[in-house]
CSV table of C-alpha atoms and ligand atoms in Angstrom, one decimal:
chain,number,residue,atom,x,y,z
A,1397,UNK,CA,-25.2,28.0,73.0
A,1398,UNK,CA,-21.9,27.9,74.9
A,1399,UNK,CA,-21.9,26.8,78.5
A,1400,UNK,CA,-20.3,29.1,81.0
A,1401,UNK,CA,-17.5,26.5,81.5
A,1402,UNK,CA,-16.6,26.6,77.8
A,1403,UNK,CA,-13.4,28.3,76.9
A,1404,UNK,CA,-13.5,31.0,74.3
A,1405,UNK,CA,-11.4,28.8,72.0
A,1406,UNK,CA,-13.9,25.9,72.1
A,1407,UNK,CA,-16.7,28.2,71.6
A,1408,UNK,CA,-15.1,29.7,68.4
A,1409,UNK,CA,-14.3,26.2,67.2
A,1410,UNK,CA,-18.0,25.2,67.6
A,1411,UNK,CA,-19.2,28.4,65.7
A,1412,UNK,CA,-16.8,27.6,62.8
A,1413,UNK,CA,-18.0,24.0,62.6
A,1414,UNK,CA,-21.6,25.3,62.4
A,1415,UNK,CA,-20.7,27.9,59.8
A,1416,UNK,CA,-18.9,25.2,57.7
A,1417,UNK,CA,-22.0,23.2,57.9
A,1418,UNK,CA,-24.2,26.2,56.9
A,1419,UNK,CA,-22.1,26.8,53.7
A,1420,UNK,CA,-22.1,23.2,52.7
A,1421,UNK,CA,-18.4,22.5,53.5
A,1422,UNK,CA,-19.7,19.6,55.6
A,1423,UNK,CA,-22.5,17.6,54.1
A,1424,UNK,CA,-24.4,14.5,55.2
A,1425,UNK,CA,-25.9,11.9,52.8
A,1426,UNK,CA,-24.5,9.1,50.8
A,1427,UNK,CA,-21.1,9.8,49.2
A,1428,UNK,CA,-18.5,7.8,47.3
A,1429,UNK,CA,-15.1,9.0,48.3
A,1430,UNK,CA,-12.0,9.1,46.0
A,1431,UNK,CA,-10.9,5.8,47.6
A,1432,UNK,CA,-14.2,4.2,46.5
A,1433,UNK,CA,-15.4,4.0,50.2
A,1434,UNK,CA,-19.1,4.9,50.8
A,1435,UNK,CA,-19.3,7.7,53.4
A,1436,UNK,CA,-22.3,9.3,55.1
A,1437,UNK,CA,-20.4,12.5,55.6
A,1438,UNK,CA,-18.4,14.6,53.1
A,1439,UNK,CA,-16.1,17.6,53.7
A,1440,UNK,CA,-15.3,20.1,51.0
A,1441,UNK,CA,-13.4,22.7,52.8
A,1442,UNK,CA,-12.5,24.5,49.5
A,1443,UNK,CA,-15.7,26.3,49.6
A,1444,UNK,CA,-14.3,28.3,52.4
A,1445,UNK,CA,-12.6,30.6,49.9
A,1446,UNK,CA,-16.0,31.9,49.0
A,1447,UNK,CA,-16.5,33.0,52.5
A,1448,UNK,CA,-13.8,35.4,53.7
A,1449,UNK,CA,-15.2,35.6,57.3
A,1450,UNK,CA,-14.7,31.8,57.7
A,1451,UNK,CA,-11.2,31.9,56.1
A,1452,UNK,CA,-10.2,34.7,58.6
A,1453,UNK,CA,-11.6,32.9,61.7
A,1454,UNK,CA,-10.1,29.6,60.6
A,1455,UNK,CA,-6.6,31.2,60.1
A,1456,UNK,CA,-7.0,32.7,63.6
A,1457,UNK,CA,-7.9,29.3,65.2
A,1458,UNK,CA,-5.0,27.6,63.5
A,1459,UNK,CA,-2.6,30.4,64.6
A,1460,UNK,CA,-3.9,30.1,68.2
A,1461,UNK,CA,-3.2,26.4,68.1
A,1462,UNK,CA,0.5,27.0,67.2
A,1463,UNK,CA,1.4,30.3,68.7
A,1464,UNK,CA,3.5,28.8,71.4
A,1465,UNK,CA,5.7,26.9,68.9
A,1466,UNK,CA,8.8,28.3,67.6
A,1467,UNK,CA,9.4,28.4,63.8
A,1468,UNK,CA,10.9,30.6,61.1
A,1469,UNK,CA,8.2,30.3,58.4
A,1470,UNK,CA,4.9,28.9,57.4
A,1471,UNK,CA,4.0,26.6,54.4
A,1472,UNK,CA,0.5,25.9,53.3
A,1473,UNK,CA,-0.1,22.7,51.4
A,1474,UNK,CA,-1.6,23.4,48.0
A,1475,UNK,CA,-4.3,24.5,47.4
A,1476,UNK,CA,-6.9,25.2,50.1
A,1477,UNK,CA,-4.3,25.8,52.8
A,1478,UNK,CA,-2.3,28.3,50.7
A,1479,UNK,CA,-4.7,31.2,51.3
A,1480,UNK,CA,-5.1,30.2,54.9
A,1481,UNK,CA,-1.3,30.2,55.4
A,1482,UNK,CA,-1.2,33.5,53.7
A,1483,UNK,CA,-3.7,35.0,56.2
A,1484,UNK,CA,-1.7,33.6,59.1
A,1485,UNK,CA,1.5,35.0,57.8
A,1486,UNK,CA,0.2,38.4,57.1
A,1487,UNK,CA,-1.7,38.8,60.4
A,1488,UNK,CA,1.2,37.6,62.5
A,1489,UNK,CA,4.1,38.9,60.4
A,1490,UNK,CA,5.7,35.5,59.9
A,1491,UNK,CA,7.3,34.8,56.5
A,1492,UNK,CA,5.8,32.2,54.3
A,1493,UNK,CA,7.1,29.7,51.8
A,1494,UNK,CA,5.4,28.1,48.9
A,1495,UNK,CA,6.1,24.5,47.7
A,1496,UNK,CA,5.7,24.4,44.0
A,1497,UNK,CA,3.5,21.5,42.8
A,1498,UNK,CA,3.5,22.0,39.1
A,1499,UNK,CA,6.3,22.0,36.6
A,1500,UNK,CA,7.8,25.4,36.0
A,1501,UNK,CA,10.3,24.2,33.3
A,1502,UNK,CA,12.2,27.6,33.0
A,1503,UNK,CA,14.0,30.0,35.2
A,1504,UNK,CA,15.5,29.0,38.5
A,1505,UNK,CA,13.8,25.6,38.8
A,1506,UNK,CA,13.3,26.2,42.5
A,1507,UNK,CA,11.3,23.7,44.5
A,1508,UNK,CA,10.5,26.1,47.3
A,1509,UNK,CA,9.6,29.7,46.7
A,1510,UNK,CA,10.5,32.3,49.3
A,1511,UNK,CA,13.5,33.2,51.2
A,1512,UNK,CA,15.2,30.8,53.7
A,1513,UNK,CA,18.5,29.3,54.8
A,1514,UNK,CA,19.6,25.8,55.5
A,1515,UNK,CA,18.5,24.7,58.9
A,1516,UNK,CA,15.4,27.1,59.2
A,1517,UNK,CA,12.4,25.6,60.7
A,1518,UNK,CA,9.1,25.5,58.7
A,1519,UNK,CA,5.6,24.9,60.1
A,1520,UNK,CA,3.2,23.2,57.7
A,1521,UNK,CA,-0.5,24.4,57.4
A,1522,UNK,CA,-3.2,22.1,56.0
A,1523,UNK,CA,-7.0,22.1,55.9
A,1524,UNK,CA,-7.8,18.4,56.4
A,1525,UNK,CA,-5.7,15.4,57.1
A,1526,UNK,CA,-6.6,11.7,56.5
A,1527,UNK,CA,-3.6,9.5,56.1
A,1528,UNK,CA,-1.2,12.3,56.3
A,1529,UNK,CA,0.3,11.8,52.8
A,1530,UNK,CA,0.0,15.3,51.5
A,1531,UNK,CA,1.6,16.9,54.6
A,1532,UNK,CA,4.5,14.3,54.4
A,1533,UNK,CA,5.1,15.0,50.7
A,1534,UNK,CA,5.3,18.7,51.5
A,1535,UNK,CA,7.6,18.0,54.5
A,1536,UNK,CA,9.8,15.9,52.2
A,1537,UNK,CA,10.1,18.7,49.7
A,1538,UNK,CA,11.0,21.2,52.3
A,1539,UNK,CA,13.5,19.0,54.0
A,1540,UNK,CA,15.2,18.1,50.7
A,1541,UNK,CA,15.7,21.8,50.3
A,1542,UNK,CA,17.4,22.1,53.7
A,1543,UNK,CA,14.5,23.1,55.9
A,1544,UNK,CA,13.6,21.4,59.2
A,1545,UNK,CA,10.0,20.4,59.7
A,1546,UNK,CA,9.0,19.1,63.1
A,1547,UNK,CA,5.3,20.3,63.3
A,1548,UNK,CA,2.2,20.7,61.3
A,1549,UNK,CA,-1.3,22.1,62.0
A,1550,UNK,CA,-4.6,21.1,60.5
A,1551,UNK,CA,-8.1,22.4,60.8
A,1552,UNK,CA,-9.9,19.0,60.5
A,1553,UNK,CA,-8.3,15.7,61.6
A,1554,UNK,CA,-10.3,12.9,60.0
A,1555,UNK,CA,-8.8,10.4,62.5
A,1556,UNK,CA,-7.6,8.0,59.9
A,1557,UNK,CA,-4.0,7.5,60.8
A,1558,UNK,CA,-2.5,10.9,59.8
A,1559,UNK,CA,-1.3,11.7,63.4
A,1560,UNK,CA,0.4,8.3,63.7
A,1561,UNK,CA,1.9,8.4,60.3
A,1562,UNK,CA,3.4,11.8,60.8
A,1563,UNK,CA,4.5,10.9,64.2
A,1564,UNK,CA,6.4,7.9,62.7
A,1565,UNK,CA,8.2,10.5,60.5
A,1566,UNK,CA,9.2,12.8,63.3
A,1567,UNK,CA,6.3,15.4,62.7
A,1568,UNK,CA,3.9,16.4,65.5
A,1569,UNK,CA,0.4,17.2,64.1
A,1570,UNK,CA,-1.8,19.7,65.9
A,1571,UNK,CA,-5.5,19.9,64.9
A,1572,UNK,CA,-8.3,22.4,65.7
A,1573,UNK,CA,-11.0,19.8,65.6
A,1574,UNK,CA,-11.7,16.1,64.6
A,1575,UNK,CA,-14.4,14.4,62.8
A,1576,UNK,CA,-15.8,13.3,66.2
A,1577,UNK,CA,-15.9,16.9,67.3
A,1578,UNK,CA,-18.0,17.8,64.2
A,1579,UNK,CA,-20.4,15.1,64.9
A,1580,UNK,CA,-20.7,16.2,68.5
A,1581,UNK,CA,-21.1,19.8,67.8
A,1582,UNK,CA,-23.6,19.5,64.9
A,1583,UNK,CA,-25.8,17.0,66.8
A,1584,UNK,CA,-25.7,19.2,70.0
A,1585,UNK,CA,-26.7,22.2,67.8
A,1586,UNK,CA,-29.6,20.4,66.2
A,1587,UNK,CA,-28.1,20.3,62.8
A,1588,UNK,CA,-28.4,16.6,62.2
A,1589,UNK,CA,-31.2,14.1,62.4
A,1590,UNK,CA,-30.8,11.5,65.2
A,1591,UNK,CA,-30.5,8.6,62.7
A,1592,UNK,CA,-27.8,10.4,60.9
A,1593,UNK,CA,-25.9,11.0,64.1
A,1594,UNK,CA,-25.9,7.2,64.7
A,1595,UNK,CA,-24.8,6.4,61.0
A,1596,UNK,CA,-22.0,8.9,61.0
A,1597,UNK,CA,-20.8,7.9,64.5
A,1598,UNK,CA,-20.8,4.2,63.3
A,1599,UNK,CA,-18.8,5.3,60.2
A,1600,UNK,CA,-16.3,7.2,62.2
A,1601,UNK,CA,-15.8,4.2,64.6
A,1602,UNK,CA,-15.4,1.7,61.6
A,1603,UNK,CA,-12.9,3.9,59.8
A,1604,UNK,CA,-11.0,5.2,62.8
A,1605,UNK,CA,-7.3,4.4,62.8
A,1606,UNK,CA,-6.5,1.6,65.3
A,1607,UNK,CA,-2.8,1.2,65.9
A,1608,UNK,CA,-3.0,-2.5,66.8
A,1609,UNK,CA,-1.1,-5.4,65.2
A,1610,UNK,CA,-4.0,-6.7,63.0
A,1611,UNK,CA,-4.2,-3.3,61.3
A,1612,UNK,CA,-0.5,-3.0,61.0
A,1613,UNK,CA,-0.4,-6.3,59.1
A,1614,UNK,CA,-3.6,-6.0,57.4
A,1615,UNK,CA,-2.6,-5.3,53.9
A,1616,UNK,CA,1.1,-6.1,53.5
A,1617,UNK,CA,2.3,-4.8,50.2
A,1618,UNK,CA,5.1,-7.3,50.0
A,1619,UNK,CA,8.1,-5.4,48.7
A,1620,UNK,CA,6.8,-2.1,50.1
A,1621,UNK,CA,7.1,-3.5,53.7
A,1622,UNK,CA,10.4,-5.3,53.1
A,1623,UNK,CA,13.5,-3.4,53.9
A,1624,UNK,CA,16.4,-3.3,51.5
A,1625,UNK,CA,18.4,-5.7,53.8
A,1626,UNK,CA,15.5,-8.1,53.9
A,1627,UNK,CA,15.2,-8.0,50.1
A,1628,UNK,CA,19.0,-8.5,49.8
A,1629,UNK,CA,18.8,-11.7,51.8
A,1630,UNK,CA,16.0,-12.9,49.4
A,1631,UNK,CA,18.2,-12.5,46.2
A,1632,UNK,CA,19.9,-15.4,44.7
A,1633,UNK,CA,21.7,-13.1,42.2
A,1634,UNK,CA,25.0,-11.8,43.7
A,1635,UNK,CA,24.8,-8.4,42.2
A,1636,UNK,CA,21.2,-7.6,43.2
A,1637,UNK,CA,22.1,-8.8,46.7
A,1638,UNK,CA,25.1,-6.5,46.7
A,1639,UNK,CA,23.1,-3.6,45.4
A,1640,UNK,CA,20.3,-3.9,47.9
A,1641,UNK,CA,23.1,-4.1,50.6
A,1642,UNK,CA,24.7,-0.9,49.4
A,1643,UNK,CA,21.2,0.9,49.4
A,1644,UNK,CA,20.7,-0.2,53.0
A,1645,UNK,CA,24.2,0.8,54.1
A,1646,UNK,CA,24.5,4.1,52.3
A,1647,UNK,CA,20.8,5.0,52.7
A,1648,UNK,CA,20.7,5.9,49.1
A,1649,UNK,CA,18.3,4.8,46.3
A,1650,UNK,CA,20.0,7.3,43.9
A,1651,UNK,CA,21.7,6.4,40.7
A,1652,UNK,CA,23.8,9.2,39.1
A,1653,UNK,CA,23.5,9.3,35.3
A,1654,UNK,CA,27.0,10.6,34.6
A,1655,UNK,CA,26.3,11.8,31.0
A,1656,UNK,CA,29.3,14.1,30.6
A,1657,UNK,CA,31.5,13.9,27.5
A,1658,UNK,CA,35.0,14.3,28.9
A,1659,UNK,CA,36.8,11.7,31.0
A,1660,UNK,CA,38.2,14.3,33.3
A,1661,UNK,CA,34.9,15.7,34.0
A,1662,UNK,CA,33.3,12.3,34.5
A,1663,UNK,CA,35.9,11.2,37.0
A,1664,UNK,CA,35.6,14.4,38.9
A,1665,UNK,CA,31.8,14.3,39.0
A,1666,UNK,CA,31.8,10.6,40.1
A,1667,UNK,CA,34.4,11.2,42.9
A,1668,UNK,CA,32.3,14.2,44.3
A,1669,UNK,CA,29.0,12.6,44.2
A,1670,UNK,CA,30.1,9.1,45.0
A,1671,UNK,CA,29.3,9.2,48.7
A,1672,UNK,CA,25.6,9.9,47.9
A,1673,UNK,CA,24.8,7.2,45.3
A,1674,UNK,CA,24.2,3.5,45.2
A,1675,UNK,CA,25.0,3.4,41.4
A,1676,UNK,CA,26.7,5.3,38.6
A,1677,UNK,CA,25.2,5.0,35.2
A,1678,UNK,CA,27.4,5.7,32.2
A,1679,UNK,CA,27.0,6.2,28.4
A,1680,UNK,CA,30.6,5.4,27.7
A,1681,UNK,CA,30.1,5.9,23.9
A,1682,UNK,CA,29.5,9.7,24.5
A,1683,UNK,CA,33.0,10.1,25.9
A,1684,UNK,CA,35.1,12.2,23.4
A,1685,UNK,CA,38.4,10.8,24.9
A,1686,UNK,CA,37.6,7.3,25.9
A,1687,UNK,CA,40.5,4.9,26.8
A,1688,UNK,CA,40.8,1.9,29.0
A,1689,UNK,CA,42.4,4.0,31.8
A,1690,UNK,CA,39.1,5.8,32.3
A,1691,UNK,CA,37.2,2.6,33.1
A,1692,UNK,CA,40.0,1.5,35.4
A,1693,UNK,CA,39.8,4.7,37.3
A,1694,UNK,CA,35.9,4.4,37.3
A,1695,UNK,CA,36.1,0.9,38.8
A,1696,UNK,CA,38.5,2.2,41.5
A,1697,UNK,CA,36.0,5.0,42.3
A,1698,UNK,CA,33.3,2.4,42.5
A,1699,UNK,CA,35.4,0.5,45.1
A,1700,UNK,CA,36.2,3.7,46.9
A,1701,UNK,CA,32.6,4.9,47.3
A,1702,UNK,CA,30.9,1.6,47.2
A,1703,UNK,CA,28.5,1.8,44.3
A,1704,UNK,CA,27.5,-0.3,41.3
A,1705,UNK,CA,28.6,0.5,37.8
A,1706,UNK,CA,25.9,0.4,35.1
A,1707,UNK,CA,26.5,1.0,31.4
A,1708,UNK,CA,23.3,2.2,29.8
A,1709,UNK,CA,24.0,0.5,26.5
A,1710,UNK,CA,20.5,-0.6,25.6
A,1711,UNK,CA,21.4,-3.7,23.7
A,1712,UNK,CA,18.7,-4.4,21.0
A,1713,UNK,CA,20.0,-7.0,18.6
A,1714,UNK,CA,20.2,-10.8,18.0
A,1715,UNK,CA,22.1,-12.8,20.5
A,1716,UNK,CA,25.2,-13.3,18.4
A,1717,UNK,CA,25.6,-9.6,17.7
A,1718,UNK,CA,25.1,-8.4,21.2
A,1719,UNK,CA,27.7,-10.9,22.4
A,1720,UNK,CA,30.3,-9.0,20.4
A,1721,UNK,CA,29.0,-5.7,21.3
A,1722,UNK,CA,29.1,-6.5,24.9
A,1723,UNK,CA,32.5,-8.2,25.1
A,1724,UNK,CA,34.5,-6.5,22.2
A,1725,UNK,CA,34.8,-3.4,20.2
A,1726,UNK,CA,36.5,-0.4,21.7
A,1727,UNK,CA,34.7,-0.5,25.1
A,1728,UNK,CA,34.9,-4.1,26.3
A,1729,UNK,CA,31.9,-3.4,28.4
A,1730,UNK,CA,31.7,-6.8,30.0
A,1731,UNK,CA,35.1,-6.2,31.5
A,1732,UNK,CA,34.1,-3.3,33.8
A,1733,UNK,CA,30.3,-2.8,33.9
A,1734,UNK,CA,28.6,-4.6,36.7
A,1735,UNK,CA,25.2,-4.0,35.1
A,1736,UNK,CA,23.9,-3.5,31.6
A,1737,UNK,CA,20.4,-3.2,30.1
A,1738,UNK,CA,18.6,-4.5,27.0
A,1739,UNK,CA,15.4,-3.9,25.0
A,1740,UNK,CA,13.1,-7.0,24.9
A,1741,UNK,CA,12.2,-6.3,21.3
A,1742,UNK,CA,14.5,-8.9,19.7
A,1743,UNK,CA,13.1,-11.7,22.0
A,1744,UNK,CA,14.9,-13.8,24.6
A,1745,UNK,CA,17.9,-14.4,22.3
A,1746,UNK,CA,19.2,-10.9,23.3
A,1747,UNK,CA,19.3,-12.1,27.0
A,1748,UNK,CA,20.8,-15.5,26.1
A,1749,UNK,CA,23.6,-13.7,24.1
A,1750,UNK,CA,24.5,-11.3,26.9
A,1751,UNK,CA,24.3,-14.0,29.5
A,1752,UNK,CA,26.9,-16.1,27.7
A,1753,UNK,CA,29.4,-13.3,28.1
A,1754,UNK,CA,28.3,-11.8,31.4
A,1755,UNK,CA,27.0,-14.6,33.8
A,1756,UNK,CA,30.4,-16.1,34.5
A,1757,UNK,CA,31.8,-12.7,35.4
A,1758,UNK,CA,29.1,-12.1,37.9
A,1759,UNK,CA,27.4,-9.5,35.7
A,1760,UNK,CA,23.6,-8.8,35.4
A,1761,UNK,CA,21.1,-7.2,33.2
A,1762,UNK,CA,18.0,-5.0,33.3
A,1763,UNK,CA,15.2,-5.2,30.8
A,1764,UNK,CA,13.6,-2.0,29.6
A,1765,UNK,CA,10.0,-2.5,30.4
A,1766,UNK,CA,9.0,1.2,30.0
A,1767,UNK,CA,10.7,4.4,29.0
A,1768,UNK,CA,10.5,7.9,30.3
A,1769,UNK,CA,10.2,9.8,27.0
A,1770,UNK,CA,6.9,10.9,25.7
A,1771,UNK,CA,5.2,9.0,22.9
A,1772,UNK,CA,7.4,5.8,23.5
A,1773,UNK,CA,6.0,2.4,22.5
A,1774,UNK,CA,7.1,0.4,25.6
A,1775,UNK,CA,3.7,0.1,27.2
A,1776,UNK,CA,0.8,-2.3,27.8
A,1777,UNK,CA,1.3,-5.8,26.5
A,1778,UNK,CA,4.8,-5.0,25.4
A,1779,UNK,CA,5.8,-4.2,29.0
A,1780,UNK,CA,3.9,-7.2,30.4
A,1781,UNK,CA,5.7,-9.5,27.9
A,1782,UNK,CA,9.0,-7.9,29.0
A,1783,UNK,CA,8.3,-8.7,32.6
A,1784,UNK,CA,7.5,-12.4,31.6
A,1785,UNK,CA,10.8,-12.5,29.7
A,1786,UNK,CA,12.7,-11.3,32.9
A,1787,UNK,CA,10.9,-13.9,35.0
A,1788,UNK,CA,12.1,-16.7,32.7
A,1789,UNK,CA,15.7,-15.4,32.9
A,1790,UNK,CA,16.0,-14.6,36.5
A,1791,UNK,CA,19.6,-15.9,36.7
A,1792,UNK,CA,20.8,-12.9,34.7
A,1793,UNK,CA,18.0,-10.4,34.6
A,1794,UNK,CA,17.7,-8.7,37.9
A,1795,UNK,CA,15.1,-6.0,37.2
A,1796,UNK,CA,13.7,-3.3,35.0
A,1797,UNK,CA,14.0,0.1,33.6
A,1798,UNK,CA,10.4,1.4,34.1
A,1799,UNK,CA,8.4,4.4,35.2
A,1800,UNK,CA,6.5,2.6,37.9
A,1801,UNK,CA,6.5,-0.8,39.6
A,1802,UNK,CA,5.9,-3.6,37.0
A,1803,UNK,CA,6.5,-6.7,39.1
A,1804,UNK,CA,5.6,-7.6,42.7
A,1805,UNK,CA,8.6,-10.0,43.0
A,1806,UNK,CA,10.7,-8.4,45.8
A,1807,UNK,CA,13.9,-9.7,44.3
A,1808,UNK,CA,13.4,-7.5,41.1
A,1809,UNK,CA,14.8,-4.0,41.1
A,1810,UNK,CA,12.9,-1.2,39.5
A,1811,UNK,CA,15.0,1.7,38.3
A,1812,UNK,CA,13.4,4.9,37.0
A,1813,UNK,CA,15.0,7.5,34.8
A,1814,UNK,CA,13.4,10.9,34.2
A,1815,UNK,CA,13.7,12.4,37.8
A,1816,UNK,CA,14.2,16.0,38.8
A,1817,UNK,CA,13.1,17.7,42.1
A,1818,UNK,CA,10.2,19.3,40.1
A,1819,UNK,CA,8.0,17.5,37.6
A,1820,UNK,CA,8.3,18.8,34.0
A,1821,UNK,CA,10.0,17.9,30.7
A,1822,UNK,CA,12.9,18.9,28.5
A,1823,UNK,CA,12.4,20.0,24.9
A,1824,UNK,CA,13.3,16.6,23.3
A,1825,UNK,CA,10.6,14.5,24.9
A,1826,UNK,CA,12.1,13.6,28.3
A,1827,UNK,CA,9.5,13.7,31.1
A,1828,UNK,CA,10.4,14.3,34.7
A,1829,UNK,CA,8.7,13.1,37.9
A,1830,UNK,CA,9.8,13.9,41.4
A,1831,UNK,CA,11.5,11.5,43.9
A,1832,UNK,CA,8.4,11.3,46.0
A,1833,UNK,CA,6.3,10.4,43.0
A,1834,UNK,CA,8.7,7.8,41.6
A,1835,UNK,CA,9.8,6.1,44.9
A,1836,UNK,CA,6.8,7.0,47.1
A,1837,UNK,CA,3.7,6.7,44.9
A,1838,UNK,CA,5.0,4.5,41.9
A,1839,UNK,CA,6.9,2.0,44.0
A,1840,UNK,CA,10.2,2.2,42.1
A,1841,UNK,CA,13.3,1.2,43.9
A,1842,UNK,CA,16.1,3.4,42.4
A,1843,UNK,CA,15.8,6.9,40.8
A,1844,UNK,CA,18.2,7.7,38.0
A,1845,UNK,CA,19.2,11.3,37.9
A,1846,UNK,CA,21.4,13.0,35.2
A,1847,UNK,CA,21.0,16.7,34.5
A,1848,UNK,CA,19.3,17.3,37.8
A,1849,UNK,CA,22.7,16.6,39.4
A,1850,UNK,CA,25.5,17.2,36.8
A,1851,UNK,CA,24.1,20.5,35.6
A,1852,UNK,CA,23.6,21.8,39.2
A,1853,UNK,CA,25.9,24.5,40.5
A,1854,UNK,CA,27.1,22.2,43.2
A,1855,UNK,CA,26.7,18.5,42.0
A,1856,UNK,CA,27.7,17.1,45.3
A,1857,UNK,CA,25.1,19.2,47.1
A,1858,UNK,CA,22.4,18.2,44.5
A,1859,UNK,CA,23.3,14.6,44.8
A,1860,UNK,CA,22.9,14.9,48.6
A,1861,UNK,CA,19.4,16.6,48.1
A,1862,UNK,CA,18.3,13.8,45.8
A,1863,UNK,CA,19.7,11.2,48.2
A,1864,UNK,CA,17.6,12.6,51.1
A,1865,UNK,CA,14.5,13.1,49.0
A,1866,UNK,CA,14.7,9.6,47.6
A,1867,UNK,CA,15.4,8.0,50.9
A,1868,UNK,CA,12.7,10.0,52.8
A,1869,UNK,CA,10.2,8.9,50.1
A,1870,UNK,CA,11.2,5.2,50.6
A,1871,UNK,CA,10.8,5.6,54.4
A,1872,UNK,CA,7.4,7.2,53.9
A,1873,UNK,CA,6.3,4.5,51.7
A,1874,UNK,CA,7.3,2.0,54.3
A,1875,UNK,CA,5.4,3.8,57.0
A,1876,UNK,CA,2.4,4.1,54.7
A,1877,UNK,CA,2.4,0.4,53.9
A,1878,UNK,CA,2.4,-0.3,57.7
A,1879,UNK,CA,-0.7,1.7,58.4
A,1880,UNK,CA,-2.8,1.2,55.3
B,2620,5BU,P1,18.4,13.1,32.7
B,2620,5BU,O1,19.4,14.2,32.4
B,2620,5BU,O2,18.1,13.0,34.1
B,2620,5BU,O3,17.1,13.4,31.8
B,2620,5BU,O4,19.1,11.8,32.2
B,2620,5BU,C1,18.3,10.6,32.2
B,2620,5BU,C2,19.3,9.4,31.7
B,2620,5BU,O5,18.6,8.2,31.7
B,2620,5BU,C3,19.9,9.5,30.4
B,2620,5BU,O6,21.1,9.0,30.5
B,2620,5BU,C4,19.0,8.7,29.5
B,2620,5BU,O7,19.7,8.1,28.4
B,2620,5BU,C5,18.5,7.7,30.4
B,2620,5BU,N1,17.2,7.1,30.1
B,2620,5BU,C6,16.1,7.9,30.1
B,2620,5BU,O8,16.2,9.0,30.4
B,2620,5BU,N2,14.9,7.3,29.8
B,2620,5BU,C7,14.8,6.0,29.5
B,2620,5BU,O9,13.6,5.5,29.3
B,2620,5BU,C8,15.9,5.2,29.6
B,2620,5BU,C9,17.1,5.8,29.9
B,2620,5BU,BR1,15.8,3.4,29.2
């Protein structure tokens, strides 16, 4: 029963909590959570969709929480919050946006569905928040599309660091109720046995986010908490030191894969996108009109825009042959490319041959530990042996091509191809992951983007969007590592 002092809003919150319990959206017992943690309480708010009355009331409570804020649109985090945001949008005549989660692979390739213009503000709606990662991921997609996200609203705050993490990323989180509120309401209304009340209260206290120093430094994930500038200082290789420095200065972990076939197009593309990238990757052998002047112009663009030049030659032969391929032939790669890469399949001789040519010129090499194409054979023990080979040749090998972090050594660089703003694939086996997946979840350092940029209507704008998305994902990863 509501006390006379109780506001109408509080009373409605209590009723919703009780209804959620009645329909088994809140359960007590012994549960193993996705994280492996044992919990005496389990929330499955998805069941709300089978109870339209609850959905409507929840959408009203969420709306009441945010009605004084100003925004142009709402965006529900997939999936449960999508229909809730729809109800809020329809009842209050506010436009809605949808962030695509799955690959579309055809048509406009849009990341955000719905109408908006650059600078519009968007309010994120979510059902439950724990660490805040899902909201942050949605916010990153929205902001990389030009929207401004300053606030989010959630039905249930599990009090596990979401507010703090979002705050660290400039987002204010409003919540209708917390896990403590659920406990208080259900025990007050006689829905829980006294011993369960104690168990759940202890669980909440033990798992509650504590913003103190011990927790901040509880689980340092070494190169997740190290800034680019700190990693630069740890590198003994001059090129990796320079590259981390550029990433720090330009706030960019984007490498452009400039896979166009005419020199004119190549130079124009690189000049336009140069301000947004830390690296330009070439396949010089696809140029129809290669000549030495092109590489001279490329190196002056590298100096103008401050980026590293990487020739994606993928050397894969015995040491003696790769020496010639690297230094001679038509392309004289060692004369102009700061960075090259090699397959580990021939054994360490390939590195030794390349090193003989490149080391004295201050060049460096990446080993291909993993590939982005479907069905490739670079996995498991092959990838592990590649990492070992790199560790044994750290004076010349500065990192990896890979699809997720393969080494915890903070001086190694992880570079990942197969990146688009939406996950998906092409029709020749290339597989795409998003910037937040590659940089945020898989711990890579640099994302390599080709068609996502040079096939865009405005490559400079696309490069800027990737730059923001990649850097935001890096910042979010750092913030997460601080509060895990
Ligand atoms: P895309 O247009 O973003 O799909 O281009 C990816 C680039 O990265 C392209 O130049 C490939 O040759 C390169 N690449 C790759 O996609 N996957 C790999 O595993 C390696 C290189 Br190694």
